[in-house]
Amino acid sequence: DHWVFGHLPNQGPSPPIAQFGRAASSRKSLGGSKLLPFKNDGVDIAYNDIPVTDCDFIFTELNMEYNPSDHPRASTIFLSKSQPDVREKRKSLFINHHGSRRRKHSSCSTIFLDDNTVSQPNLKFTIKCVSLAIYYHIKNRYTDGGMQQDIFDEKLHPLSKSEVPSDYDKHNPEQKQIYRFVRTLFSAAQLTAECAIVTLVYVERLLTYADIDIGPGNWKRMLLGAILLASKVWDDQAVWNVDYCQILKDITVEDMNELERQFLELLQFNINVPSSVYAKYYFDLRSLSETNNLSFPLEPLSQDKAQRLEAISRLCDDKYKDTRRAGKKRSASVDNLVGVRWVPAILS
């Protein structure tokens, strides 16, 4: 008999494992007779004498909503891994009395804006933030490193003909080195900033689905595989695998094809990125930039941009005018009168 202790909420039909991936805690090393505790949100669940396949499915169903690359409410991994360094930086600033860079604040006469929005991210700014997120992934990776995949090993599959040093997997890369690698690929392949955000989503999905970690010896090939998939999923005119061989002169088409195939298999062919997940990663990248003084420089609102914003505002106002009119009450009590006043903004 199989015994399950605890409370499992009824959430309807169970989703297939291929859609959400295997949870990191449900490794195949788990024995059937081993007591496996799981604690989340004050709910204790224990599984005793459950076959590995059933245990994997239960853990997958429980953890699907805590996977940041699938669920919009789950916290991104890179942001949590950056917290220890952020606390140290704040402590150092407090001890040394060095304030952070002064921010520009808008006034009645001048409005400061940046050209980085969720629908049109700034390319250079986004690549810098994604590179910083990968840097924190590598620096604060888990000690055990998870499972190893040969396809990402730069010793077994080098990206150049130059000899790979014996300690290639011992020294963490600097954030500038990661940025140069990503910028080179995006510049040569003419990829968009949105593709960089999707790349980060695929990297974190790979780490959780395949139960592996990114480190000094595999980060380049992991990023290459994620960029390859992201460009094909996001961009209408995708870059062919042979085109990457023109960028990385010493890599073969067969190697690129195998990298793409195994990357897809490790993702369990789940390449869907919901808009809510994309927006979450964008705003978390902005939060990461704020805590690391990577904020995009603000510029005064020009007259041309003000006119464009006013035109967009006018279109939105006409679009929702009927909705607001329908929502207005014909009469209301003076007691506890609370209403929404629509005041037009004039930018000049």
Short mmCIF file of C-alpha atoms in Angstrom, two decimals:
data_model
loop_
_atom_site.label_atom_id
_atom_site.label_comp_id
_atom_site.label_asym_id
_atom_site.label_seq_id
_atom_site.Cartn_x
_atom_site.Cartn_y
_atom_site.Cartn_z
CA ASP A 1 0.00 0.00 0.00
CA HIS A 2 1.10 3.55 -0.71
CA TRP A 3 0.65 6.05 2.09
CA VAL A 4 0.50 9.81 1.71
CA PHE A 5 0.55 12.00 4.83
CA GLY A 6 -0.54 15.61 4.76
CA HIS A 7 -3.03 17.62 2.79
CA LEU A 8 -3.10 17.91 -0.99
CA PRO A 9 -5.55 20.51 -2.31
CA ASN A 10 -7.81 19.45 -5.12
CA GLN A 11 -6.56 21.34 -8.15
CA GLY A 12 -8.36 19.43 -10.88
CA PRO A 13 -6.69 17.18 -13.43
CA SER A 14 -2.98 16.74 -12.99
CA PRO A 15 -0.84 18.35 -15.72
CA PRO A 16 1.61 16.23 -17.71
CA ILE A 17 5.17 16.14 -16.45
CA ALA A 18 6.50 17.25 -19.81
CA GLN A 19 4.74 20.59 -19.45
CA PHE A 20 6.26 21.63 -16.16
CA GLY A 21 9.43 19.58 -15.78
CA ARG A 22 10.83 17.57 -12.92
CA ALA A 23 11.19 19.28 -9.55
CA ALA A 24 14.71 19.62 -8.22
CA SER A 25 13.82 17.71 -5.07
CA SER A 26 12.55 14.65 -6.92
CA ARG A 27 15.81 13.12 -8.07
CA LYS A 28 16.10 9.49 -9.02
CA SER A 29 18.31 8.81 -6.03
CA LEU A 30 15.20 8.90 -3.85
CA GLY A 31 14.49 5.42 -2.57
CA GLY A 32 11.02 3.94 -2.47
CA SER A 33 11.21 3.22 1.25
CA LYS A 34 12.70 6.57 2.22
CA LEU A 35 10.59 9.16 4.05
CA LEU A 36 10.57 12.31 1.96
CA PRO A 37 9.48 15.49 3.76
CA PHE A 38 8.13 18.49 1.90
CA LYS A 39 7.26 21.72 3.65
CA ASN A 40 5.78 24.78 2.05
CA ASP A 41 3.56 27.57 3.35
CA GLY A 42 3.09 25.84 6.69
CA VAL A 43 1.88 22.57 5.12
CA ASP A 44 3.89 19.46 5.95
CA ILE A 45 3.66 16.55 3.55
CA ALA A 46 5.48 13.24 3.80
CA TYR A 47 5.66 10.38 1.33
CA ASN A 48 6.50 6.87 2.48
CA ASP A 49 7.02 3.83 0.31
CA ILE A 50 6.00 5.59 -2.91
CA PRO A 51 7.53 4.43 -6.20
CA VAL A 52 9.94 6.89 -7.75
CA THR A 53 7.73 7.57 -10.77
CA ASP A 54 4.70 8.42 -8.59
CA CYS A 55 6.84 10.53 -6.27
CA ASP A 56 8.27 12.44 -9.24
CA PHE A 57 4.78 13.21 -10.49
CA ILE A 58 3.56 14.40 -7.07
CA PHE A 59 6.57 16.65 -6.59
CA THR A 60 6.14 18.01 -10.11
CA GLU A 61 2.52 18.90 -9.46
CA LEU A 62 3.39 20.56 -6.15
CA ASN A 63 6.35 22.54 -7.45
CA MET A 64 4.99 23.68 -10.81
CA GLU A 65 3.65 26.91 -9.32
CA TYR A 66 6.99 27.62 -7.63
CA ASN A 67 8.98 27.41 -10.87
CA PRO A 68 9.80 31.02 -11.83
CA SER A 69 10.10 30.28 -15.55
CA ASP A 70 6.54 28.90 -15.64
CA HIS A 71 4.60 30.77 -12.99
CA PRO A 72 4.39 34.59 -12.72
CA ARG A 73 4.08 34.62 -8.92
CA ALA A 74 7.25 32.63 -8.26
CA SER A 75 10.36 34.68 -7.50
CA THR A 76 13.13 34.61 -10.07
CA ILE A 77 16.21 32.63 -9.09
CA PHE A 78 18.74 35.27 -10.13
CA LEU A 79 17.15 37.91 -7.92
CA SER A 80 17.31 35.68 -4.84
CA LYS A 81 20.92 34.73 -5.58
CA SER A 82 21.89 38.39 -5.82
CA GLN A 83 20.56 39.25 -2.35
CA PRO A 84 23.71 38.29 -0.34
CA ASP A 85 25.90 40.51 -2.52
CA VAL A 86 23.41 43.35 -2.40
CA ARG A 87 23.35 43.27 1.41
CA GLU A 88 27.16 43.37 1.51
CA LYS A 89 27.23 46.33 -0.86
CA ARG A 90 24.73 48.25 1.23
CA LYS A 91 26.71 47.47 4.38
CA SER A 92 29.92 48.66 2.74
CA LEU A 93 28.29 51.88 1.58
CA PHE A 94 26.99 52.52 5.08
CA ILE A 95 30.38 51.90 6.71
CA ASN A 96 32.35 53.96 4.21
CA HIS A 97 29.69 56.70 4.02
CA HIS A 98 29.68 56.50 0.26
CA GLY A 99 26.23 57.25 -1.04
CA SER A 100 24.93 55.76 -4.24
CA ARG A 101 24.68 57.79 -7.41
CA ARG A 102 22.19 60.62 -7.06
CA ARG A 103 19.02 60.07 -9.00
CA LYS A 104 17.32 62.74 -11.03
CA HIS A 105 13.81 63.59 -9.91
CA SER A 106 11.09 65.07 -12.06
CA SER A 107 9.64 68.49 -11.31
CA CYS A 108 6.84 70.66 -12.65
CA SER A 109 9.10 72.10 -15.32
CA THR A 110 11.17 69.02 -16.22
CA ILE A 111 10.21 65.34 -16.54
CA PHE A 112 12.96 62.70 -16.67
CA LEU A 113 12.31 59.46 -18.53
CA ASP A 114 14.34 56.56 -19.88
CA ASP A 115 13.69 54.75 -23.14
CA ASN A 116 13.45 51.36 -21.46
CA THR A 117 9.91 49.93 -21.26
CA VAL A 118 8.49 46.43 -20.92
CA SER A 119 7.26 46.48 -24.52
CA GLN A 120 10.43 48.07 -25.93
CA PRO A 121 13.42 47.35 -23.66
CA ASN A 122 16.71 49.08 -24.28
CA LEU A 123 19.08 46.56 -25.86
CA LYS A 124 22.33 47.58 -24.17
CA PHE A 125 20.66 48.00 -20.78
CA THR A 126 18.92 44.61 -21.02
CA ILE A 127 22.07 42.74 -22.05
CA LYS A 128 23.94 44.28 -19.12
CA CYS A 129 21.23 43.19 -16.68
CA VAL A 130 21.01 39.67 -18.11
CA SER A 131 24.81 39.35 -17.91
CA LEU A 132 24.69 40.46 -14.28
CA ALA A 133 21.97 37.89 -13.55
CA ILE A 134 24.10 35.11 -15.09
CA TYR A 135 27.08 36.37 -13.06
CA TYR A 136 25.14 35.96 -9.81
CA HIS A 137 23.99 32.53 -10.93
CA ILE A 138 27.60 31.44 -11.36
CA LYS A 139 29.01 33.18 -8.30
CA ASN A 140 26.36 31.98 -5.85
CA ARG A 141 25.76 28.56 -7.37
CA TYR A 142 25.16 25.54 -5.19
CA THR A 143 28.25 23.66 -4.04
CA ASP A 144 27.14 20.25 -5.28
CA GLY A 145 26.61 21.63 -8.78
CA GLY A 146 23.71 19.27 -9.54
CA MET A 147 23.90 16.90 -12.46
CA GLN A 148 26.48 17.35 -15.22
CA GLN A 149 25.65 17.48 -18.93
CA ASP A 150 28.50 16.81 -21.33
CA ILE A 151 26.93 18.87 -24.11
CA PHE A 152 27.61 22.06 -22.13
CA ASP A 153 31.15 21.17 -21.08
CA GLU A 154 33.60 23.54 -22.77
CA LYS A 155 36.42 21.03 -22.40
CA LEU A 156 34.52 18.37 -24.36
CA HIS A 157 32.93 20.85 -26.78
CA PRO A 158 35.25 23.87 -27.06
CA LEU A 159 34.02 27.01 -28.79
CA SER A 160 37.47 27.83 -30.18
CA LYS A 161 40.55 25.95 -31.31
CA SER A 162 42.69 27.49 -28.60
CA GLU A 163 43.68 25.09 -25.84
CA VAL A 164 41.29 24.98 -22.90
CA PRO A 165 43.23 25.49 -19.63
CA SER A 166 43.18 22.70 -17.07
CA ASP A 167 41.48 24.94 -14.49
CA TYR A 168 38.80 26.16 -16.92
CA ASP A 169 36.05 25.22 -14.48
CA LYS A 170 37.65 26.69 -11.35
CA HIS A 171 37.57 30.47 -11.83
CA ASN A 172 34.34 32.44 -12.01
CA PRO A 173 34.04 34.82 -14.98
CA GLU A 174 33.65 38.54 -14.41
CA GLN A 175 30.43 40.26 -15.30
CA LYS A 176 32.21 42.17 -18.07
CA GLN A 177 33.37 38.90 -19.67
CA ILE A 178 29.81 37.55 -19.71
CA TYR A 179 28.55 40.84 -21.13
CA ARG A 180 31.11 40.82 -23.96
CA PHE A 181 30.17 37.25 -24.92
CA VAL A 182 26.43 37.98 -25.00
CA ARG A 183 26.87 41.36 -26.70
CA THR A 184 28.99 39.79 -29.46
CA LEU A 185 26.29 37.23 -30.27
CA PHE A 186 23.45 39.76 -30.14
CA SER A 187 25.31 42.31 -32.22
CA ALA A 188 26.42 39.87 -34.90
CA ALA A 189 23.04 38.14 -35.13
CA GLN A 190 21.10 41.45 -34.78
CA LEU A 191 18.90 40.10 -31.99
CA THR A 192 16.44 42.17 -29.98
CA ALA A 193 16.33 43.06 -26.30
CA GLU A 194 13.22 40.93 -25.81
CA CYS A 195 15.25 37.95 -26.96
CA ALA A 196 17.71 38.58 -24.11
CA ILE A 197 14.93 38.37 -21.53
CA VAL A 198 13.60 35.13 -23.05
CA THR A 199 17.17 33.80 -22.97
CA LEU A 200 17.31 34.31 -19.21
CA VAL A 201 13.93 32.57 -18.83
CA TYR A 202 15.25 29.54 -20.74
CA VAL A 203 18.43 29.42 -18.64
CA GLU A 204 16.48 29.33 -15.37
CA ARG A 205 14.05 26.80 -16.83
CA LEU A 206 16.99 24.62 -17.80
CA LEU A 207 18.47 24.81 -14.31
CA THR A 208 15.21 23.76 -12.66
CA TYR A 209 14.00 21.18 -15.19
CA ALA A 210 17.33 19.39 -15.66
CA ASP A 211 18.52 19.87 -12.05
CA ILE A 212 21.87 21.26 -13.17
CA ASP A 213 23.80 24.36 -12.24
CA ILE A 214 25.65 26.92 -14.31
CA GLY A 215 29.35 27.34 -13.60
CA PRO A 216 32.68 28.50 -15.02
CA GLY A 217 33.02 25.44 -17.27
CA ASN A 218 29.61 25.44 -18.96
CA TRP A 219 28.14 28.97 -18.90
CA LYS A 220 29.11 29.86 -22.48
CA ARG A 221 27.47 26.85 -24.08
CA MET A 222 24.40 27.18 -21.86
CA LEU A 223 23.97 30.78 -22.94
CA LEU A 224 24.62 29.87 -26.57
CA GLY A 225 21.90 27.22 -26.49
CA ALA A 226 19.44 29.55 -24.76
CA ILE A 227 20.13 32.37 -27.22
CA LEU A 228 19.75 29.97 -30.13
CA LEU A 229 16.30 28.87 -28.97
CA ALA A 230 15.17 32.34 -27.92
CA SER A 231 16.03 33.82 -31.31
CA LYS A 232 14.01 31.13 -33.09
CA VAL A 233 11.01 31.43 -30.78
CA TRP A 234 10.87 35.22 -30.49
CA ASP A 235 12.18 36.72 -33.71
CA ASP A 236 10.17 36.39 -36.92
CA GLN A 237 13.34 36.03 -38.98
CA ALA A 238 15.34 33.61 -36.89
CA VAL A 239 19.08 33.14 -37.17
CA TRP A 240 20.03 29.78 -38.69
CA ASN A 241 22.43 27.48 -36.88
CA VAL A 242 24.94 27.88 -39.67
CA ASP A 243 24.93 31.65 -39.07
CA TYR A 244 26.27 31.11 -35.54
CA CYS A 245 29.12 29.18 -37.10
CA GLN A 246 30.06 32.39 -38.91
CA ILE A 247 30.11 34.24 -35.59
CA LEU A 248 31.97 31.51 -33.68
CA LYS A 249 34.41 30.46 -36.37
CA ASP A 250 35.60 27.21 -34.79
CA ILE A 251 32.22 25.63 -34.03
CA THR A 252 30.56 23.18 -36.41
CA VAL A 253 26.97 22.99 -37.59
CA GLU A 254 26.70 19.46 -36.21
CA ASP A 255 27.70 20.71 -32.77
CA MET A 256 25.11 23.50 -32.94
CA ASN A 257 22.40 21.06 -34.01
CA GLU A 258 23.25 18.67 -31.17
CA LEU A 259 23.33 21.53 -28.67
CA GLU A 260 19.89 22.67 -29.78
CA ARG A 261 18.46 19.13 -29.69
CA GLN A 262 19.70 18.33 -26.20
CA PHE A 263 18.71 21.77 -24.88
CA LEU A 264 15.16 21.16 -26.10
CA GLU A 265 15.09 17.72 -24.55
CA LEU A 266 16.27 19.07 -21.19
CA LEU A 267 13.54 21.73 -21.39
CA GLN A 268 11.12 18.89 -22.17
CA PHE A 269 10.21 20.90 -25.27
CA ASN A 270 8.51 23.56 -23.15
CA ILE A 271 9.54 26.75 -24.92
CA ASN A 272 6.40 28.71 -24.08
CA VAL A 273 6.96 32.00 -22.23
CA PRO A 274 3.70 33.59 -21.01
CA SER A 275 3.47 37.36 -21.13
CA SER A 276 3.11 37.50 -17.34
CA VAL A 277 6.37 35.58 -16.88
CA TYR A 278 8.13 37.80 -19.40
CA ALA A 279 6.94 40.94 -17.57
CA LYS A 280 8.05 39.52 -14.22
CA TYR A 281 11.58 38.88 -15.51
CA TYR A 282 11.73 42.36 -17.04
CA PHE A 283 10.79 44.13 -13.79
CA ASP A 284 13.06 41.86 -11.73
CA LEU A 285 15.92 42.80 -14.04
CA ARG A 286 15.11 46.45 -13.42
CA SER A 287 15.16 45.78 -9.67
CA LEU A 288 18.53 44.08 -10.08
CA SER A 289 19.87 47.08 -11.95
CA GLU A 290 18.67 49.49 -9.27
CA THR A 291 20.45 47.59 -6.49
CA ASN A 292 23.66 47.38 -8.53
CA ASN A 293 23.71 50.99 -9.81
CA LEU A 294 23.10 49.90 -13.40
CA SER A 295 20.12 52.20 -13.91
CA PHE A 296 19.76 53.49 -17.43
CA PRO A 297 20.54 57.23 -17.55
CA LEU A 298 17.48 59.43 -17.43
CA GLU A 299 16.94 62.08 -20.06
CA PRO A 300 14.63 65.14 -19.99
CA LEU A 301 11.34 64.65 -21.77
CA SER A 302 11.65 66.26 -25.19
CA GLN A 303 8.83 68.05 -26.96
CA ASP A 304 8.67 65.40 -29.68
CA LYS A 305 8.35 62.56 -27.17
CA ALA A 306 5.80 64.56 -25.16
CA GLN A 307 3.62 64.95 -28.25
CA ARG A 308 3.83 61.21 -28.92
CA LEU A 309 2.86 60.43 -25.33
CA GLU A 310 -0.04 62.85 -25.53
CA ALA A 311 -1.25 61.22 -28.75
CA ILE A 312 -1.09 57.77 -27.15
CA SER A 313 -2.90 59.08 -24.09
CA ARG A 314 -5.63 60.57 -26.29
CA LEU A 315 -6.12 57.25 -28.09
CA CYS A 316 -6.42 55.39 -24.78
CA ASP A 317 -8.82 58.03 -23.47
CA ASP A 318 -11.10 57.62 -26.50
CA LYS A 319 -10.87 53.83 -26.23
CA TYR A 320 -12.03 53.65 -22.61
CA LYS A 321 -14.41 56.64 -22.63
CA ASP A 322 -17.51 54.48 -23.04
CA THR A 323 -16.34 52.14 -20.28
CA ARG A 324 -15.87 55.00 -17.84
CA ARG A 325 -19.24 56.51 -18.77
CA ALA A 326 -20.96 53.17 -18.12
CA GLY A 327 -19.22 52.87 -14.78
CA LYS A 328 -20.35 56.27 -13.50
CA LYS A 329 -23.31 56.29 -11.15
CA ARG A 330 -26.26 58.55 -11.93
CA SER A 331 -26.65 59.36 -8.24
CA ALA A 332 -24.60 58.90 -5.08
CA SER A 333 -24.87 59.62 -1.40
CA VAL A 334 -22.95 62.56 -0.02
CA ASP A 335 -21.85 60.38 2.90
CA ASN A 336 -18.49 58.71 2.29
CA LEU A 337 -18.38 60.10 -1.23
CA VAL A 338 -15.48 58.57 -3.05
CA GLY A 339 -15.06 58.97 -6.75
CA VAL A 340 -12.42 58.85 -9.48
CA ARG A 341 -11.70 62.15 -11.17
CA TRP A 342 -10.27 62.05 -14.66
CA VAL A 343 -8.01 65.03 -15.19
CA PRO A 344 -6.37 65.46 -18.59
CA ALA A 345 -2.59 65.92 -18.50
CA ILE A 346 -1.14 68.56 -20.80
CA LEU A 347 2.51 68.14 -21.74
CA SER A 348 4.14 71.09 -23.43
#
